[in-house]
mmCIF file of C-alpha atoms in Angstrom:
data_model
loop_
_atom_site.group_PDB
_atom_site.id
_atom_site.type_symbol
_atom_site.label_atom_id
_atom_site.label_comp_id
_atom_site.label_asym_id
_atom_site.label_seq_id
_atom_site.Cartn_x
_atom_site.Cartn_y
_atom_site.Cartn_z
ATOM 1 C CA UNK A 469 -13.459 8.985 35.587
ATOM 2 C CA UNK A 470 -10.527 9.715 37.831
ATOM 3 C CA UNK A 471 -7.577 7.354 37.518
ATOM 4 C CA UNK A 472 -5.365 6.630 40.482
ATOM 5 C CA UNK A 473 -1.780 6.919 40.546
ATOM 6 C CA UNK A 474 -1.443 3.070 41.081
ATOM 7 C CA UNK A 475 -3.950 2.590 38.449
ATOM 8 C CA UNK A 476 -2.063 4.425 35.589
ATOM 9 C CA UNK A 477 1.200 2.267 37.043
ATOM 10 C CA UNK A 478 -0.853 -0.628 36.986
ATOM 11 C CA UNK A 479 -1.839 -0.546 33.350
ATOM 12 C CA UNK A 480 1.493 0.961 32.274
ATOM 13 C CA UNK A 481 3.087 -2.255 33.955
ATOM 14 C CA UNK A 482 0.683 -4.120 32.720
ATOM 15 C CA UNK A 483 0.469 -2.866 28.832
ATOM 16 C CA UNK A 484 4.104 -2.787 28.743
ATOM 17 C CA UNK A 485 4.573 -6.548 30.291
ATOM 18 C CA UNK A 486 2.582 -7.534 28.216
ATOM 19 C CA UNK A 487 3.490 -6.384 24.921
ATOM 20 C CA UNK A 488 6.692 -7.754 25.723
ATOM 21 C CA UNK A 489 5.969 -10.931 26.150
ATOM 22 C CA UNK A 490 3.178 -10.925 23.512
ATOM 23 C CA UNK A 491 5.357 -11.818 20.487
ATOM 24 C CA UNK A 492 3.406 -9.120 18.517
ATOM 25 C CA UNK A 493 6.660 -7.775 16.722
ATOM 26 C CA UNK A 494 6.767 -4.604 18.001
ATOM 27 C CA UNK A 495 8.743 -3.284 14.750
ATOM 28 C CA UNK A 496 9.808 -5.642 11.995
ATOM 29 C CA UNK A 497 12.676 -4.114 9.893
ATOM 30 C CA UNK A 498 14.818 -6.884 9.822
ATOM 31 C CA UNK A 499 13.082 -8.218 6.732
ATOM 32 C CA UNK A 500 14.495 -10.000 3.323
ATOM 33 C CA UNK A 501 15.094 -7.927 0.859
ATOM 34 C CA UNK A 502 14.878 -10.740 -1.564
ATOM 35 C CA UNK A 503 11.342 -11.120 -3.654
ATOM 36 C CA UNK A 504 9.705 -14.556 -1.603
ATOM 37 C CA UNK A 505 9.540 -17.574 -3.561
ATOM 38 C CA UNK A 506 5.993 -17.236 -5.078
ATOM 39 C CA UNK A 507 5.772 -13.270 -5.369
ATOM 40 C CA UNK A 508 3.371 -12.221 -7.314
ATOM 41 C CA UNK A 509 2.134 -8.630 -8.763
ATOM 42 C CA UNK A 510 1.014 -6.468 -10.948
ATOM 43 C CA UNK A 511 2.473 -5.013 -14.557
ATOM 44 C CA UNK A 512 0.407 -1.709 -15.691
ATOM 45 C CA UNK A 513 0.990 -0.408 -18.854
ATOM 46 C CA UNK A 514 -0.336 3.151 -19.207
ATOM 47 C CA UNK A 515 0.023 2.803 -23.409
ATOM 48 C CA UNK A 516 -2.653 0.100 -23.041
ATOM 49 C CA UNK A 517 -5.395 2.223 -20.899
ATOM 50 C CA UNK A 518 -7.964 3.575 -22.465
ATOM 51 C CA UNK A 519 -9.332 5.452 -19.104
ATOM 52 C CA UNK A 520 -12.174 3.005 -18.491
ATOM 53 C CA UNK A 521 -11.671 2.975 -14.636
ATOM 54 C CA UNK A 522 -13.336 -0.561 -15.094
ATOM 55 C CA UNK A 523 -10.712 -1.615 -12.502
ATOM 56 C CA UNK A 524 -11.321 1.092 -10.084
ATOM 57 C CA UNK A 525 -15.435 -0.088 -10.353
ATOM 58 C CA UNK A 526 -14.416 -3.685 -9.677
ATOM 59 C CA UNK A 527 -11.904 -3.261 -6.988
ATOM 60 C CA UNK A 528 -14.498 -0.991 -5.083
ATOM 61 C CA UNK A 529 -17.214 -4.065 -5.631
ATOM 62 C CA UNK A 530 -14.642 -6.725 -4.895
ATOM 63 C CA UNK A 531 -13.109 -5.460 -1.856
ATOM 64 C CA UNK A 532 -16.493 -4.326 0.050
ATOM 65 C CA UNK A 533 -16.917 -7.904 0.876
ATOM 66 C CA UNK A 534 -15.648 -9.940 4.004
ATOM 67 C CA UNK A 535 -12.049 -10.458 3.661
ATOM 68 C CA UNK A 536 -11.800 -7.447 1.523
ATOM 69 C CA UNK A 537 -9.882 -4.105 2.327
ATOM 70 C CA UNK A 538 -12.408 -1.825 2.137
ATOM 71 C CA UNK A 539 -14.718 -4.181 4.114
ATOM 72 C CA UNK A 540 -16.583 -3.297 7.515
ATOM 73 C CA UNK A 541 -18.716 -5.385 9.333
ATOM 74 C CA UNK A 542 -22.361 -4.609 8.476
ATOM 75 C CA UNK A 543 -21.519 -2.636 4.882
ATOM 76 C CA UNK A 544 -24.066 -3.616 2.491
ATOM 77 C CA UNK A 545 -22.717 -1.436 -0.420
ATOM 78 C CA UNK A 546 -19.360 -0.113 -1.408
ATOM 79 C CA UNK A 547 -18.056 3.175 0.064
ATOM 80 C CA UNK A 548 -18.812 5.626 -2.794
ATOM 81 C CA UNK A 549 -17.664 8.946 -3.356
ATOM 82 C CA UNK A 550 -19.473 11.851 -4.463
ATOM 83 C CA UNK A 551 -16.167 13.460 -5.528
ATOM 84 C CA UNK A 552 -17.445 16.880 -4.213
ATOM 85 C CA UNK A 553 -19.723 17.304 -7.580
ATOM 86 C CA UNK A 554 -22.812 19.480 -7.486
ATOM 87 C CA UNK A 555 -26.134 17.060 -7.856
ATOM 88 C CA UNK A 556 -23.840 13.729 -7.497
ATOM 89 C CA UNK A 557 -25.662 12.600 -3.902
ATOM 90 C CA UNK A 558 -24.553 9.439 -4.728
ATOM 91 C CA UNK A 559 -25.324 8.702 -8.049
ATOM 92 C CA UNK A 560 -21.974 7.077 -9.390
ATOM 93 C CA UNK A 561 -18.939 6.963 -8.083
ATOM 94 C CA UNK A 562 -16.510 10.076 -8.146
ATOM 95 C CA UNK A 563 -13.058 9.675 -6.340
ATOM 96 C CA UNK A 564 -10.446 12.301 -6.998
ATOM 97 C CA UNK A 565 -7.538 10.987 -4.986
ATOM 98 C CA UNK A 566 -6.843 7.759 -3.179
ATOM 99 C CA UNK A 567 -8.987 7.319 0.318
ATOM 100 C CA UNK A 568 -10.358 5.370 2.657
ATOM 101 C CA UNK A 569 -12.841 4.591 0.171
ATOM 102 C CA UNK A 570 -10.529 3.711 -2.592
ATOM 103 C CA UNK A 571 -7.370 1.584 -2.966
ATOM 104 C CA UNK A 572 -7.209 2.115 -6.977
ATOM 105 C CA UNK A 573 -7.423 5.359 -9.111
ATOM 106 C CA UNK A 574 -6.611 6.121 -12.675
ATOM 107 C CA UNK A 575 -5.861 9.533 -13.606
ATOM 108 C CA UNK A 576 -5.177 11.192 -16.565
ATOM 109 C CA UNK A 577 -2.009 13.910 -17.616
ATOM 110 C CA UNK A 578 -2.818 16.529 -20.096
ATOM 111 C CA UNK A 579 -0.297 18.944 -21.732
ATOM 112 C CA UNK A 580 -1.112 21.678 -24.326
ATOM 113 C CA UNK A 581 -4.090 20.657 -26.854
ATOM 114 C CA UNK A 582 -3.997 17.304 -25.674
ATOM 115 C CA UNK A 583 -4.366 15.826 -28.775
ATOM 116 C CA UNK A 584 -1.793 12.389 -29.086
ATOM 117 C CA UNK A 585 -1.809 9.922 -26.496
ATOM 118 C CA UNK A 586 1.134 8.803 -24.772
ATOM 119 C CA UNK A 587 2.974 12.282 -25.753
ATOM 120 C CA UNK A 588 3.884 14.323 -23.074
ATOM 121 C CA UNK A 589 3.596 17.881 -25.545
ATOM 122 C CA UNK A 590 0.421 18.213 -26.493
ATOM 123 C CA UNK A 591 -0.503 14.907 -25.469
ATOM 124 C CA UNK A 592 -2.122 12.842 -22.553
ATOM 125 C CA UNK A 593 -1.605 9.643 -20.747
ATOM 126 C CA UNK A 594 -3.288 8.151 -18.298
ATOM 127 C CA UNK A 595 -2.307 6.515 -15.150
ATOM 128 C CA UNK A 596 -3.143 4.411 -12.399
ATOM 129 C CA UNK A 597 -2.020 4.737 -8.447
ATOM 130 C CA UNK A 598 -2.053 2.039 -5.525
ATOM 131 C CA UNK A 599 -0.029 0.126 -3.141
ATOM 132 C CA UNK A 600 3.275 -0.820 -4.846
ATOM 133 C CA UNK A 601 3.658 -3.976 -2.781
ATOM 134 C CA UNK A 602 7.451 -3.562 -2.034
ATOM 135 C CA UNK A 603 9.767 -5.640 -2.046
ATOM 136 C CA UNK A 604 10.771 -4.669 1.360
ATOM 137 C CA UNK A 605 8.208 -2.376 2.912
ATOM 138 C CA UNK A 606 8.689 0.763 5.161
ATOM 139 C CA UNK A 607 5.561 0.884 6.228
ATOM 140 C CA UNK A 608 5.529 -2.687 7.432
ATOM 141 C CA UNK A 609 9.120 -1.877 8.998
ATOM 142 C CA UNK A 610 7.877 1.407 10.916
ATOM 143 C CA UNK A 611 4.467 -0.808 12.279
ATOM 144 C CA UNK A 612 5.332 -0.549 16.347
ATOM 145 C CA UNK A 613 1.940 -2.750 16.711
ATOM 146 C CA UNK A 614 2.321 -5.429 14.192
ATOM 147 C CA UNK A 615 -0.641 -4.343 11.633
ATOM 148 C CA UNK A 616 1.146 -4.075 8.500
ATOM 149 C CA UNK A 617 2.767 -7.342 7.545
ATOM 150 C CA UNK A 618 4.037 -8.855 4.187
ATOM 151 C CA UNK A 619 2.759 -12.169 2.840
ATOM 152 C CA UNK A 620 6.115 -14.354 3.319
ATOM 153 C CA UNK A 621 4.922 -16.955 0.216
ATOM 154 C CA UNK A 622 3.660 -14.211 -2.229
ATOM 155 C CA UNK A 623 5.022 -10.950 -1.209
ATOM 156 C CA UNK A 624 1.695 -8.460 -0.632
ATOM 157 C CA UNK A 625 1.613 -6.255 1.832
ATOM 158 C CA UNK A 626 -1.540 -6.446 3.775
ATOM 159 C CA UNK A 627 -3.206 -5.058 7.194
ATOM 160 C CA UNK A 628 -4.484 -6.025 10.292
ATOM 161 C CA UNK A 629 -6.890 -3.363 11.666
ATOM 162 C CA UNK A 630 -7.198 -5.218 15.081
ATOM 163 C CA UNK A 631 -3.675 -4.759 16.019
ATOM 164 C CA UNK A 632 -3.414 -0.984 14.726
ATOM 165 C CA UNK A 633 -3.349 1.823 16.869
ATOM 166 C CA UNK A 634 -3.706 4.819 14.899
ATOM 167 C CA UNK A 635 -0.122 5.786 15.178
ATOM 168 C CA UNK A 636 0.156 6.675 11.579
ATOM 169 C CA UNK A 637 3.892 5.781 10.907
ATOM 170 C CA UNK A 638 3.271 3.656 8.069
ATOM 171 C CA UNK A 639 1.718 6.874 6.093
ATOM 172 C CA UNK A 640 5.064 8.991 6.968
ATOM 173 C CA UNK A 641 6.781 5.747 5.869
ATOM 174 C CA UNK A 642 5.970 4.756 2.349
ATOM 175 C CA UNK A 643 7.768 6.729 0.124
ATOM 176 C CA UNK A 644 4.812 6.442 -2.342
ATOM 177 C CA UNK A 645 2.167 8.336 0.032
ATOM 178 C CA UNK A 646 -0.128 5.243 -0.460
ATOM 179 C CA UNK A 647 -1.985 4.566 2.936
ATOM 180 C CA UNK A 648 -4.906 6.576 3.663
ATOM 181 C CA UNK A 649 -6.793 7.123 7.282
ATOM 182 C CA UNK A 650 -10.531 7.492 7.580
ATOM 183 C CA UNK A 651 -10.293 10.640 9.295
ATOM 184 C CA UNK A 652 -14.423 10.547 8.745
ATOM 185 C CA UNK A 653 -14.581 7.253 10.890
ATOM 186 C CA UNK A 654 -15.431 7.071 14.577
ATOM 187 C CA UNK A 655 -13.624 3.886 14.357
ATOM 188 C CA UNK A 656 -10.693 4.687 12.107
ATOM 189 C CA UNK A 657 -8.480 1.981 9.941
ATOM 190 C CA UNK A 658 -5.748 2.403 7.498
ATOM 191 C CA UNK A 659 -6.673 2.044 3.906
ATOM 192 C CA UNK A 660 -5.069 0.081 0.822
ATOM 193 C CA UNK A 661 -4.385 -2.275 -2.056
ATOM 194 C CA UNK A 662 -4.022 -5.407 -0.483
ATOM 195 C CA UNK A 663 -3.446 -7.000 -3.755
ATOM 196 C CA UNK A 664 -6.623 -8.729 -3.449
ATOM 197 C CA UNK A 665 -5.414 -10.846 -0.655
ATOM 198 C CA UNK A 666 -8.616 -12.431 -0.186
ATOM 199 C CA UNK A 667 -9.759 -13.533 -3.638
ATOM 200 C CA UNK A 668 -6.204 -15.292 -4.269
ATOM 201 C CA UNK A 669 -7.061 -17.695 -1.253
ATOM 202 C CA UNK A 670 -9.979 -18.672 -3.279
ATOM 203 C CA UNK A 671 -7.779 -19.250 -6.565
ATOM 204 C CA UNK A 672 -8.612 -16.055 -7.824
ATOM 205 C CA UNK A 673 -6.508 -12.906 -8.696
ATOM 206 C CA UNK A 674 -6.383 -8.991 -8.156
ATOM 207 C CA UNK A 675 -9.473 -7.519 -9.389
ATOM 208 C CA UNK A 676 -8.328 -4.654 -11.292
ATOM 209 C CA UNK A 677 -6.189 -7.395 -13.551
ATOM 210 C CA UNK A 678 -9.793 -9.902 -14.025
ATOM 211 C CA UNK A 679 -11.604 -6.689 -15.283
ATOM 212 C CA UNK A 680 -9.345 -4.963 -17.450
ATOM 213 C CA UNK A 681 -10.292 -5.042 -21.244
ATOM 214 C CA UNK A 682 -7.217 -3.978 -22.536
ATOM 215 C CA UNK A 683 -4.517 -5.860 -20.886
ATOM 216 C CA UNK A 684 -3.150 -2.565 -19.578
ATOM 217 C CA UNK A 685 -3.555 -4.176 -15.769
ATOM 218 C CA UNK A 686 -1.995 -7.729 -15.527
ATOM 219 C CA UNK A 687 -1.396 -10.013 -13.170
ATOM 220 C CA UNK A 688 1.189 -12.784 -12.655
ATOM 221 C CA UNK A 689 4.389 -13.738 -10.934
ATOM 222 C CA UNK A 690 6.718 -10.610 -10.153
ATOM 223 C CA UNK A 691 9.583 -12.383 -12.059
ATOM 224 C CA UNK A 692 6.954 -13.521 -15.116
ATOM 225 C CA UNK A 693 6.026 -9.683 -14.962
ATOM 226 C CA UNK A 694 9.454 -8.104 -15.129
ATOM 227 C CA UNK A 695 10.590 -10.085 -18.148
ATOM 228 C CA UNK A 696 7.377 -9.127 -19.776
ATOM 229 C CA UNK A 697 8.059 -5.454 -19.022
ATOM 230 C CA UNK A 698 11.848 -5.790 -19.881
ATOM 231 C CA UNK A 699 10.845 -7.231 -23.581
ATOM 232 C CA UNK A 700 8.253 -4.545 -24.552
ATOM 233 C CA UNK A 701 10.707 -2.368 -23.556
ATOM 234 C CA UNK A 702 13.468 -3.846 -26.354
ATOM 235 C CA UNK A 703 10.773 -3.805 -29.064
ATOM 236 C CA UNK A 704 11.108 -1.467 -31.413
ATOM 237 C CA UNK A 705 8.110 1.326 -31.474
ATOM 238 C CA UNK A 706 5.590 0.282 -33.936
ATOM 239 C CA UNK A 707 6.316 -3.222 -33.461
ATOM 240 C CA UNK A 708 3.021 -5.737 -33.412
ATOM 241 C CA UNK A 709 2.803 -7.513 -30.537
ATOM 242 C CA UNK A 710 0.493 -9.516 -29.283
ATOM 243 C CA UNK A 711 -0.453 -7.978 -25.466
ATOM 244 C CA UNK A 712 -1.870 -10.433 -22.723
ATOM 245 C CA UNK A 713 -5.205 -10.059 -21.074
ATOM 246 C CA UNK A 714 -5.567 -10.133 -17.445
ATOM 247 C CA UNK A 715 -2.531 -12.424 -16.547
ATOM 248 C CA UNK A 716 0.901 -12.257 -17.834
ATOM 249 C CA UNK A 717 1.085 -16.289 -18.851
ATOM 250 C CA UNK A 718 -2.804 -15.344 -20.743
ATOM 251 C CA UNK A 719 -4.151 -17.265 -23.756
ATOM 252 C CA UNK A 720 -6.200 -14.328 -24.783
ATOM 253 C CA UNK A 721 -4.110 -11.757 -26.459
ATOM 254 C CA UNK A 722 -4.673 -8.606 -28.340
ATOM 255 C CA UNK A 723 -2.816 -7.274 -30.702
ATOM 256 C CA UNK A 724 -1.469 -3.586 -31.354
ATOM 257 C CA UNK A 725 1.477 -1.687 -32.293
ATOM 258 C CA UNK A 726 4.071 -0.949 -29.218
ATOM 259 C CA UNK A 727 4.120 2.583 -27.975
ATOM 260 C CA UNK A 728 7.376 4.538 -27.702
ATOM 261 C CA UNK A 729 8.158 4.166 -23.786
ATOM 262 C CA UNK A 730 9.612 7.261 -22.509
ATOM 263 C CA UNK A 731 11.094 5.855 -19.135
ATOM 264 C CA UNK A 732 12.238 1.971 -17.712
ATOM 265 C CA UNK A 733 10.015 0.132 -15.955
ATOM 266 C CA UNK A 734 9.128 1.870 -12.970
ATOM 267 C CA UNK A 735 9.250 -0.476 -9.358
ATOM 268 C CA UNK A 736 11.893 -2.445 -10.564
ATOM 269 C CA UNK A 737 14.761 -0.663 -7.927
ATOM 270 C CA UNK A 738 12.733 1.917 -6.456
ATOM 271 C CA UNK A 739 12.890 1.839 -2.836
ATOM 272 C CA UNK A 740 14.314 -1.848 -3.687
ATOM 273 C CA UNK A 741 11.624 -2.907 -5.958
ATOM 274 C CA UNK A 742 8.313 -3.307 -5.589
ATOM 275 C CA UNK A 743 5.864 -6.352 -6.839
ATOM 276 C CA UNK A 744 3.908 -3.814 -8.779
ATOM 277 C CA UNK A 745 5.226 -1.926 -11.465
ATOM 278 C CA UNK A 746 4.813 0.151 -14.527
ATOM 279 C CA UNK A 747 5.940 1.284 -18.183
ATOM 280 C CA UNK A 748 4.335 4.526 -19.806
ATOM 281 C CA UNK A 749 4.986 6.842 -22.742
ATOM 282 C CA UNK A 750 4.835 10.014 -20.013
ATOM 283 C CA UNK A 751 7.994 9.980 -17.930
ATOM 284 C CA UNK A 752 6.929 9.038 -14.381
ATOM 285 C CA UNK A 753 8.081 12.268 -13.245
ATOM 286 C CA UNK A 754 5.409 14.748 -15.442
ATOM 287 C CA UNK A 755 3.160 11.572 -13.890
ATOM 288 C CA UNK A 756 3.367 13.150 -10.860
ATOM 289 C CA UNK A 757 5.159 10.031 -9.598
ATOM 290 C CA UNK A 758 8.668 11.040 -7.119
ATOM 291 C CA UNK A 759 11.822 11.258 -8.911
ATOM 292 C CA UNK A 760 14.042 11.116 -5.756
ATOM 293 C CA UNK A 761 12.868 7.927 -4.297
ATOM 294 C CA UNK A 762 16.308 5.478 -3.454
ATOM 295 C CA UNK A 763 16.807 2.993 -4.994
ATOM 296 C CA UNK A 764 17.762 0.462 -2.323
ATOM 297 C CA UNK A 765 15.407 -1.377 0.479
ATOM 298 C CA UNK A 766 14.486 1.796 3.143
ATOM 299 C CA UNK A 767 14.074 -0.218 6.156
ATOM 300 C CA UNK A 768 18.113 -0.073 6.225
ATOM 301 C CA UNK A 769 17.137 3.098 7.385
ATOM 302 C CA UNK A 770 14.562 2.808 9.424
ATOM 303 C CA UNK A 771 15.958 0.270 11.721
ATOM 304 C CA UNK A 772 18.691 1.824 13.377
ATOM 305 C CA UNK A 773 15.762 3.866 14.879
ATOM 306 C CA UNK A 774 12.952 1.755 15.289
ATOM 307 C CA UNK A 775 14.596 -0.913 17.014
ATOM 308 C CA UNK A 776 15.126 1.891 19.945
ATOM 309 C CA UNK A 777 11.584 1.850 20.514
ATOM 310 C CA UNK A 778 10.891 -1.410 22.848
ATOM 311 C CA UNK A 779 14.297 0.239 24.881
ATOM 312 C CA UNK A 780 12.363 3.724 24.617
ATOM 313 C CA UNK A 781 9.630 2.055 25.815
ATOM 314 C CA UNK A 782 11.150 -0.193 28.493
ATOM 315 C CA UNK A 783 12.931 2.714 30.069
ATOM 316 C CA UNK A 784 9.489 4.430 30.389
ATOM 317 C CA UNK A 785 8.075 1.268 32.387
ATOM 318 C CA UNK A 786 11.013 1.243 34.920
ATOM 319 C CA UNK A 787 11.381 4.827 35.314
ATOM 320 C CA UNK A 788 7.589 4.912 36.176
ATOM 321 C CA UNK A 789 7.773 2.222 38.532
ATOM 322 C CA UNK A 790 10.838 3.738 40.294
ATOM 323 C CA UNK A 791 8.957 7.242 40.705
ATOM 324 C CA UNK A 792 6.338 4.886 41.969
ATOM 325 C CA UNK A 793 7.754 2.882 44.294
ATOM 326 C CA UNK A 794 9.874 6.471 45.859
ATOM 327 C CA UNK A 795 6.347 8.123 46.388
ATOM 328 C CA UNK A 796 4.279 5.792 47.741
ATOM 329 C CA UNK A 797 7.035 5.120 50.525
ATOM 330 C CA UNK A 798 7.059 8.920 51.322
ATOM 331 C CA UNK A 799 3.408 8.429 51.225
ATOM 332 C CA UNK A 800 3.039 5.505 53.673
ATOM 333 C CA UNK A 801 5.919 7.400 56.094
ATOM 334 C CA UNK A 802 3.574 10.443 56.063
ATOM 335 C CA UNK A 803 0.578 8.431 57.258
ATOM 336 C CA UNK A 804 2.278 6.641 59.708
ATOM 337 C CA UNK A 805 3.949 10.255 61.295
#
C-alpha cells in the first residue's frame, strides 16, 4: 500500500505529538542511585551448589504462567529447549546459554582433572547467570519507549512488552549481556529475570530461592543479603556455620564447613551495585564473569546522550513539516499556473 506524502507527515506529526505529550518517559536516566527502601534480592553462593539446576526447572515452571516473564498468552507449557542434542525432541529440558526461553542457568567451570570443587586448578565450580537487578539500571536508562522500568519500593527491574519496540538498546546497555530477544518469534519480546515480580505480589518469593535445597540461592532484603555475604566472607575457611535455606532471615539451616572464597562479593559496586549478588571459590573472572565492569552507576553515562533523543527527535518532526509545508505550496502554485 502506497503512502502519501501527507500521510507519512500526518503520522510523523502525529506519533511524534503524541509521544510527547504521552508521559511515557521517553528515556529515564535520571534515576536514584540509592537501593529503594524495601529492596530486595538475591545472595548465590556457588560453594553451596551442588549443580541440581532445581532452580532453573522451577523458574521455567513458575514464570510460564500469567504474570510471569516467560509467559505468552495461550502457552500451555513452558518454553523448553532441546539444547541442540541428537534424539532430545523435547524430552527434558536442555538450555546452553540464557534465551528467550530461559531467565536462569547454572553452569559449571572445569580446569585440569577436575577433581576438588571450588578450586580453580584442577578443580570445578559451578555457577549461576541472570538479571543482576541493579541498583541503577542501564538498560532501564537507555529504554526510549518506557518498557524497562525498576520497581521504586523493591528495586527489580522488570518489562513491559506492550510499550517495547524492538529497538534493542537495553541489550547493548547492560554491562552483564543479560537480555535476550526471541529472534524465533513473529512477535518478538525481550527476555529476563524479573525477580519473580509476580509471585512477590502474592506474598511469595523468587523461585529459584523457594526451590533450592542447599541454600546456595537465597532470598531476602538486599541490605539483610549483603551483611550475610560480608560475614561468610570474615569466617575463617573450615569454619561451621550454619547456612540458611531459601531466605536469608530462614529458620531452616544447614550446616557445613565454609569454603575458602577466592574473590569479594560480587554486585556489591559493580556498575553501582546490583540487588543480586554472589561469593564463589572460582574468581569471577575464570567464571567467565567481566573484570572491567565500573564500578559506579552507568546511567551517568548514558544520559548526557540519551536525553538528546526527544531534541533528535523533535528536530525530525519540524524539519519534516517545514519540507512539507515548502512543497506542497510549490505544489498548489503549479496547479494553479
Amino acid at each position: 500500500m502506497a503512502i502519501s506524502r501527507r500521510g507519512f507527515l500526518k503520522g510523523v506529526a502525529g506519533g511524534g505529538g503524541l509521544l510527547l505529550v504521552s508521559g511515557i518517559p521517553l528515556a529515564d536516566a535520571r534515576m536514584s542511585t540509592q537501593l529503594p527502601p524495601h529492596a530486595v534480592g538475591i545472595l548465590y553462593d556457588a560453594t553451596l551448589c551442588i549443580g541440581c539446576k532445581s532452580c532453573m526447572v522451577n523458574c521455567k515452571e513458575q514464570n510460564s504462567v500469567p504474570g510471569g516473564a516467560l509467559y505468552k498468552k495461550g502457552m500451555t507449557a513452558p518454553p523448553y529447549e532441546n539444547g541442540g542434542v541428537p534424539g532430545n525432541n523435547g524430552i527434558w529440558d536442555a538450555p546452553q546459554e540464557l534465551s528467550g526461553k530461559t531467565l536462569n542457568i547454572v553452569k559449571v567451570y572445569k580446569n585440569g582433572t577436575a577433581e576438588k570443587k571450588d578450586t580453580a586448578v584442577n578443580g570445578y565450580s559451578y555457577f549461576k547467570q541472570q538479571c543482576l537487578h541493579c541498583v541503577s539500571p542501564a538498560c532501564v536508562s537507555v529504554c526510549p519507549a518506557g518498557a524497562f522500568r525498576k520497581d521504586p519500593e523493591n528495586g527489580s527491574v522488570y518489562y513491559l512488552a506492550e510499550r517495547c519496540i524492538g529497538c534493542r538498546y537495553c541489550q547493548l546497555a547492560c554491562p552483564f549481556g543479560v537480555p535476550r530477544y526471541e529472534w524465533d518469534s513473529a512477535w518478538p519480546e525481550v527476555r529476563k529475570c524479573q525477580l519473580c515480580r509476580h509471585r512477590y505480589a502474592e506474598g511469595k518469593y523468587a523461585a529459584c530461592a523457594e526451590f533450592c535445597p542447599t541454600g546456595a540461592t537465597i532470598f531476602g532484603k538486599v541490605v539483610d543479603l549483603r551483611n550475610e555475604a560480608r560475614y561468610r566472607l570474615s569466617l575463617k575457611p573450615g569454619t561451621e556455620y550454619d547456612f540458611p535455606i531459601q531466605t536469608v532471615d530462614s529458620t531452616e539451616k544447614s550446616r557445613r564447613p565454609v569454603a575458602r572464597y577466592a574473590d569479594g562479593v560480587y554486585g556489591l559496586t559493580e556498575a553501582g551495585g546490583t540487588q543480586n549478588i554472589m561469593l564463589s571459590g572460582v574468581s569471577f573472572e575464570l567464571l567467565g564473569f567481566r573484570k572491567n565492569i565500573p564500578h559506579f552507576d552507568l546511567p551517568s553515562l548514558t544520559w548526557a546522550y540519551v536525553r538528546k533523543v526527544l531534541w533528535v527527535f523533535a528536530g525530525v518532526f519540524t524539519g519534516g513539516t517545514a519540507i512539507y509545508t515548502f512543497t506542497h505550496r510549490k505544489d498548489k502554485e503549479e496547479s494553479h499556473d
